[in-house]
Amino acid sequence: MSLAQHHIGEQTACFHCGDNCPTDRISIEDKVFCCHGCKTVYEILRDSNLLNYYDLNEKTPGITPDAAANKRKYAFLDETSVAERLLDFGDDRTSRATFRIPAIHCSSCIWLLENLQRLDKGVVRSQVNFPRRELAVVFKTSQMSLRQLVELLARIGYPPILRMDGKNGKLMRKADRQLYYRIGIAGFAFGNIMLFSFPGYLSGRGGLDPQFSSFFGYLNVLLALPVFFYSSLEYFRSAWKGLRNRYLNIDVPITLGIMVLFIQSLYEIFSHTGAGYLDSFSGLVFFLLIGKLFQRKTYDALSFDLDYRAYFPLSATVIRPGGEEIVPLEKIQKGDRILVRNQELLPADGVMVQGPGSIDYSFVTGESDVTIRNEGDPLFAGGRVIGPAIQMEIIREVSQSYLTRLWNHDVFTKPSRSRLTPKIDLVSRYFTLIVLGIAALSGGYWAFIDMGTAARVITAVLIVACPCALALAAPFALGTAQRVFGFHHFYLKNSDAVETLAGIDTIIFDKTGTLTQTRQSEIAYHGEPLSIQEQGMVRSLARHSSHVLSRQLHTALAGDVELAVDEFDEVPGAGLTARIDNAVIRLGSADWTLAERNGGSQAQTATSEIFVSINGKYRGVFQVARSFRKGLDSVARDLSAKFPLTVLSGDNDRDRDELRQKLGPEAELHFEQSPEDKLDFIRKQQAEGHHVLMIGDGLNDAGALKASDVGISISEDINNFSPACDGILAASRFRDLPQLIQFARDTLKIVYLGFGISFLYNLVGLSFAVSGMLSPLVAAVLMPVSSVSVVTFSTMVTRMRSRRYRLR
Amino acid sequence: MLCIGFSLFIAVGFLALFLWAVRNGQFEDQVTPSIRMLFDHRTEESPSKADSRTRHEPLNEGVGK
């Protein structure tokens, strides 16, 4: 039963969750784990004989549980008033609760969660609803409290989402159920009406005996009534709502089609001029409803549920007793104390524990709103620290969806550069009108021949025309692409960004931090030696800045005394300054620190330099070894073949030769660029009609990222991005940039293909309908088939294409 | 005529059964039962019958419309 360990390169994978294990292994018997959490879950399962959990899936199913440290986390569930709101029902003997557990993701999860009674005898039984990620538990009130149940779930790695508003997952039931009722009634009516119409069909030359004919006619009307007044209700309502808002939605033609067929049939039956078409009518409604159900299930299956592992590639610095640690956002917990530096975002709600500080809430409120906060004040997620760093304690978990919502806030929306959307809007607006026109014309034509056929033709035309495919191809293809990108650590703000990325024709890079990365260990100092105290001052100053060089400097200088700083300021492109112990320290560029060019060492290639001045006197320079990012050669080679490349750097031109060699003879290289220079350059390019992709860091390039058509920040272990950027690319994936761009282009082609399919379908369908060869029944079947096929096509082909680039 | 009435009566009976089944929650989840079917329900040690065979009627009785 023991699974062989997987070896990824030289690292071993955790037996429980599959993540890489650190070198100091945690292990039992022959199994290795990445952390104590995973080991604990394994032990829990082993002791209750539940190791089958690991055998049910090929991939390791385990999830790292919340750190056991948080014993008070669920204490609030002990209060009866709160517990009552979360329970479905409860009395002295049994209680029942339904939880939404996003971590459910495979059959092992289902198996484990349905075997909870083996972990704790207080559970009577439990049942998972996989598509909804829900768990319903019945437990004995005397043996187990709600709190204990929730803690049990959290301990094995399946914490529930607890909402106080009672909406714990019962949202969808009513709507779904109604649809089934409607389908049942329509189907019943359809089958029986068809049965009763057989005598009419099979009656041969003379027609049916009028007495029978009217009898079956009235019977059919009786059966058709509930179909008209109940089953089709949703369509009528939706059409009415649309018309009231002066808007022709897709349900208007459908409603018209239904009514025409029904009324025509009633007329024929009551006036004894014919048998009516109630079999087609009820079949029409039946298949329309089935189509709706089918669509709903397909969309659900293809939906973009954010994988519980796909998070922003952002991290925060957590302060632990042993030192500081960089922790990815999704692992930050309540109670953690984090350091937030100048320009970094507050990742979650909390309380300031070391300050005071200035917080800019423009990301949240949309207005440039800098407020001073002191120790003890509450702080809210999305705020940005301006000035000296602060420490805060996290009170509420990081909500990725909240941050994404902020990111997509109106204020940061660039004017949509989507070229698809206006086209789609134009077509939708006129589509329904055109269809109504065609229906009227063809109906008018056929009316001269036979009213019955005219009614059927009108209905068929109204039903078969489907604009929905037009509206669906883009969101599904672009959304799938966005999701694929997300798995590949390239996080786009929304799916429009995929489209804009596909349309760019020139690429601009920032240099420091984008094309280059610094190597931790290699910092050298040249110049007048600094005393221990002065080093401490430099270090304390560097601590407040999130710039990559500041952090490097801070880590490199030993010491743990943090001196208080006054009058802190950080100027992008220049440097830092503060007053510490009555001395004014400056760190940064040569100009900023007034380093004499002769006094300072000659500019060395392959380093980044941080000059130091104290009290206005230049002291020396820190040289940090830097290298160009891995993969730059291949990236540059691939991209320069297709796009004009430009480098805009705030640094001086010492790296010119090396960059020239890497990027090729045609690349434009500009140095000593201020943030305004970069902005001007981009604007000029756009004025010439180019579509610009800018890749930079969030700190100095905020304006440029915003102005460009697509702005991407490269993220490397920090919590620093400009909300006006369109995407974040993890530094480790930099080398995939050419493939990512190419995939975006392919996705756009897929969207156009989807349009083509939809157009062809409408063309063919309408031709058949107009010529009288299409029965409304068949039209009703074709309609959902068309939209589902476009959706499935867009999604599946996009996914398949992503495999070509090995993006999955 | 009588025959027709009778057959309609039976048909309506089936419709009623279907509507009842929907109300009873049998159409709530059409994915999980297919996965659940494939689990082994091994009995461990000697638990009482009530424990080892997990019952799989929908846990939705009594939930209103």
CSV table of C-alpha atoms in Angstrom, one decimal, chain A residues 558-716:
chain,number,residue,atom,x,y,z
A,558,ALA,CA,24.7,42.1,9.7
A,559,GLY,CA,23.0,43.3,12.8
A,560,ASP,CA,19.6,43.3,14.4
A,561,VAL,CA,19.2,46.7,15.9
A,562,GLU,CA,16.6,48.7,14.1
A,563,LEU,CA,17.1,52.4,14.6
A,564,ALA,CA,14.1,54.7,14.4
A,565,VAL,CA,14.0,56.9,11.3
A,566,ASP,CA,12.6,60.3,10.9
A,567,GLU,CA,11.7,62.2,7.7
A,568,PHE,CA,11.9,59.2,5.6
A,569,ASP,CA,11.5,59.6,1.9
A,570,GLU,CA,12.0,57.4,-1.1
A,571,VAL,CA,12.2,58.9,-4.6
A,572,PRO,CA,11.7,56.5,-7.4
A,573,GLY,CA,14.7,56.5,-9.7
A,574,ALA,CA,16.8,58.3,-7.2
A,575,GLY,CA,17.1,56.8,-3.7
A,576,LEU,CA,16.2,56.9,0.0
A,577,THR,CA,16.8,59.4,2.7
A,578,ALA,CA,16.1,59.7,6.4
A,579,ARG,CA,17.3,61.3,9.5
A,580,ILE,CA,18.6,58.8,12.0
A,581,ASP,CA,20.1,59.8,15.3
A,582,ASN,CA,20.4,63.4,14.0
A,583,ALA,CA,22.4,62.4,10.9
A,584,VAL,CA,21.0,62.6,7.5
A,585,ILE,CA,21.6,59.5,5.5
A,586,ARG,CA,21.1,59.1,1.8
A,587,LEU,CA,21.3,55.9,-0.2
A,588,GLY,CA,20.8,55.7,-3.9
A,589,SER,CA,22.1,56.9,-7.2
A,590,ALA,CA,25.2,58.9,-7.7
A,591,ASP,CA,23.3,62.1,-8.3
A,592,TRP,CA,21.1,61.6,-5.3
A,593,THR,CA,24.0,61.2,-3.0
A,594,LEU,CA,26.2,63.8,-4.6
A,595,ALA,CA,28.9,61.3,-5.2
A,596,GLU,CA,31.8,62.9,-7.0
A,597,ARG,CA,32.3,60.9,-10.2
A,598,ASN,CA,36.0,60.8,-9.5
A,599,GLY,CA,35.7,60.0,-5.8
A,600,GLY,CA,33.3,57.2,-6.5
A,601,SER,CA,34.8,54.1,-8.0
A,602,GLN,CA,34.5,53.8,-11.7
A,603,ALA,CA,31.3,52.3,-12.9
A,604,GLN,CA,31.8,48.5,-13.0
A,605,THR,CA,29.8,46.4,-15.3
A,606,ALA,CA,27.9,43.5,-13.9
A,607,THR,CA,27.1,45.4,-10.7
A,608,SER,CA,24.4,47.6,-9.4
A,609,GLU,CA,25.5,50.4,-7.3
A,610,ILE,CA,24.2,52.0,-4.2
A,611,PHE,CA,26.0,55.2,-3.2
A,612,VAL,CA,26.0,56.4,0.4
A,613,SER,CA,26.3,59.8,1.8
A,614,ILE,CA,26.0,60.9,5.4
A,615,ASN,CA,25.2,64.5,6.3
A,616,GLY,CA,25.8,65.5,2.8
A,617,LYS,CA,29.2,64.0,2.5
A,618,TYR,CA,29.8,61.2,0.1
A,619,ARG,CA,31.2,58.1,1.9
A,620,GLY,CA,31.3,55.2,-0.5
A,621,VAL,CA,29.5,52.8,-2.7
A,622,PHE,CA,28.0,49.3,-2.3
A,623,GLN,CA,28.3,47.2,-5.3
A,624,VAL,CA,25.9,44.4,-5.7
A,625,ALA,CA,26.7,41.7,-8.2
A,626,ARG,CA,24.0,41.3,-10.7
A,627,SER,CA,23.4,39.0,-13.5
A,628,PHE,CA,21.0,39.0,-16.3
A,629,ARG,CA,18.0,36.9,-15.8
A,630,LYS,CA,18.2,33.3,-16.8
A,631,GLY,CA,16.7,32.7,-20.2
A,632,LEU,CA,17.2,36.3,-21.3
A,633,ASP,CA,19.2,35.1,-24.3
A,634,SER,CA,16.5,32.8,-25.7
A,635,VAL,CA,13.7,35.3,-24.8
A,636,ALA,CA,15.5,38.1,-26.6
A,637,ARG,CA,16.2,35.9,-29.6
A,638,ASP,CA,12.6,34.7,-30.0
A,639,LEU,CA,11.1,38.1,-29.4
A,640,SER,CA,13.5,40.2,-31.5
A,641,ALA,CA,12.5,38.1,-34.5
A,642,LYS,CA,8.9,39.2,-34.2
A,643,PHE,CA,8.9,42.5,-32.3
A,644,PRO,CA,11.0,45.7,-32.1
A,645,LEU,CA,12.5,45.6,-28.6
A,646,THR,CA,13.4,48.6,-26.5
A,647,VAL,CA,15.1,49.0,-23.1
A,648,LEU,CA,14.4,52.0,-21.0
A,649,SER,CA,16.6,52.1,-18.0
A,650,GLY,CA,17.1,54.5,-15.2
A,651,ASP,CA,20.6,53.3,-14.8
A,652,ASN,CA,23.6,54.6,-16.6
A,653,ASP,CA,24.9,53.0,-19.8
A,654,ARG,CA,27.6,50.7,-18.4
A,655,ASP,CA,25.6,47.7,-19.5
A,656,ARG,CA,25.1,48.9,-23.0
A,657,ASP,CA,27.5,46.6,-24.7
A,658,GLU,CA,26.2,43.5,-23.0
A,659,LEU,CA,22.6,44.4,-23.7
A,660,ARG,CA,23.4,45.2,-27.3
A,661,GLN,CA,24.9,41.8,-27.6
A,662,LYS,CA,21.9,40.0,-26.1
A,663,LEU,CA,19.2,42.0,-27.7
A,664,GLY,CA,20.6,42.3,-31.2
A,665,PRO,CA,21.6,45.3,-33.4
A,666,GLU,CA,18.1,46.6,-33.9
A,667,ALA,CA,17.0,47.0,-30.3
A,668,GLU,CA,16.7,50.5,-29.0
A,669,LEU,CA,18.6,51.1,-25.8
A,670,HIS,CA,18.0,54.2,-23.7
A,671,PHE,CA,19.6,54.9,-20.4
A,672,GLU,CA,19.3,57.4,-17.6
A,673,GLN,CA,15.6,57.5,-18.2
A,674,SER,CA,13.4,59.2,-15.6
A,675,PRO,CA,9.9,57.9,-15.0
A,676,GLU,CA,8.6,60.8,-17.1
A,677,ASP,CA,11.0,60.0,-20.0
A,678,LYS,CA,9.7,56.4,-20.0
A,679,LEU,CA,6.1,57.7,-20.1
A,680,ASP,CA,6.9,60.1,-23.0
A,681,PHE,CA,8.5,57.3,-25.0
A,682,ILE,CA,5.5,55.1,-24.7
A,683,ARG,CA,3.1,57.9,-25.6
A,684,LYS,CA,5.1,58.7,-28.7
A,685,GLN,CA,5.0,55.0,-29.7
A,686,GLN,CA,1.2,55.0,-29.3
A,687,ALA,CA,0.8,58.2,-31.2
A,688,GLU,CA,2.5,56.4,-34.1
A,689,GLY,CA,-0.1,53.7,-33.9
A,690,HIS,CA,1.8,51.1,-32.1
A,691,HIS,CA,0.5,48.8,-29.4
A,692,VAL,CA,2.9,48.7,-26.5
A,693,LEU,CA,3.8,45.9,-24.1
A,694,MET,CA,5.8,47.2,-21.2
A,695,ILE,CA,7.5,44.9,-18.7
A,696,GLY,CA,8.8,46.4,-15.6
A,697,ASP,CA,8.7,46.5,-11.9
A,698,GLY,CA,5.9,48.0,-9.9
A,699,LEU,CA,7.9,50.6,-8.1
A,700,ASN,CA,9.5,52.9,-10.7
A,701,ASP,CA,7.4,52.1,-13.7
A,702,ALA,CA,3.9,52.6,-12.4
A,703,GLY,CA,3.1,55.4,-14.7
A,704,ALA,CA,4.6,53.6,-17.7
A,705,LEU,CA,2.8,50.4,-16.9
A,706,LYS,CA,-0.5,52.2,-16.8
A,707,ALA,CA,0.0,54.1,-20.0
A,708,SER,CA,1.1,51.1,-22.1
A,709,ASP,CA,-1.5,48.9,-23.8
A,710,VAL,CA,-0.4,46.0,-21.6
A,711,GLY,CA,1.7,46.5,-18.5
A,712,ILE,CA,3.3,43.5,-16.8
A,713,SER,CA,5.2,43.5,-13.5
A,714,ILE,CA,7.8,40.9,-12.8
A,715,SER,CA,7.4,39.6,-9.4
A,716,GLU,CA,10.1,38.0,-7.3
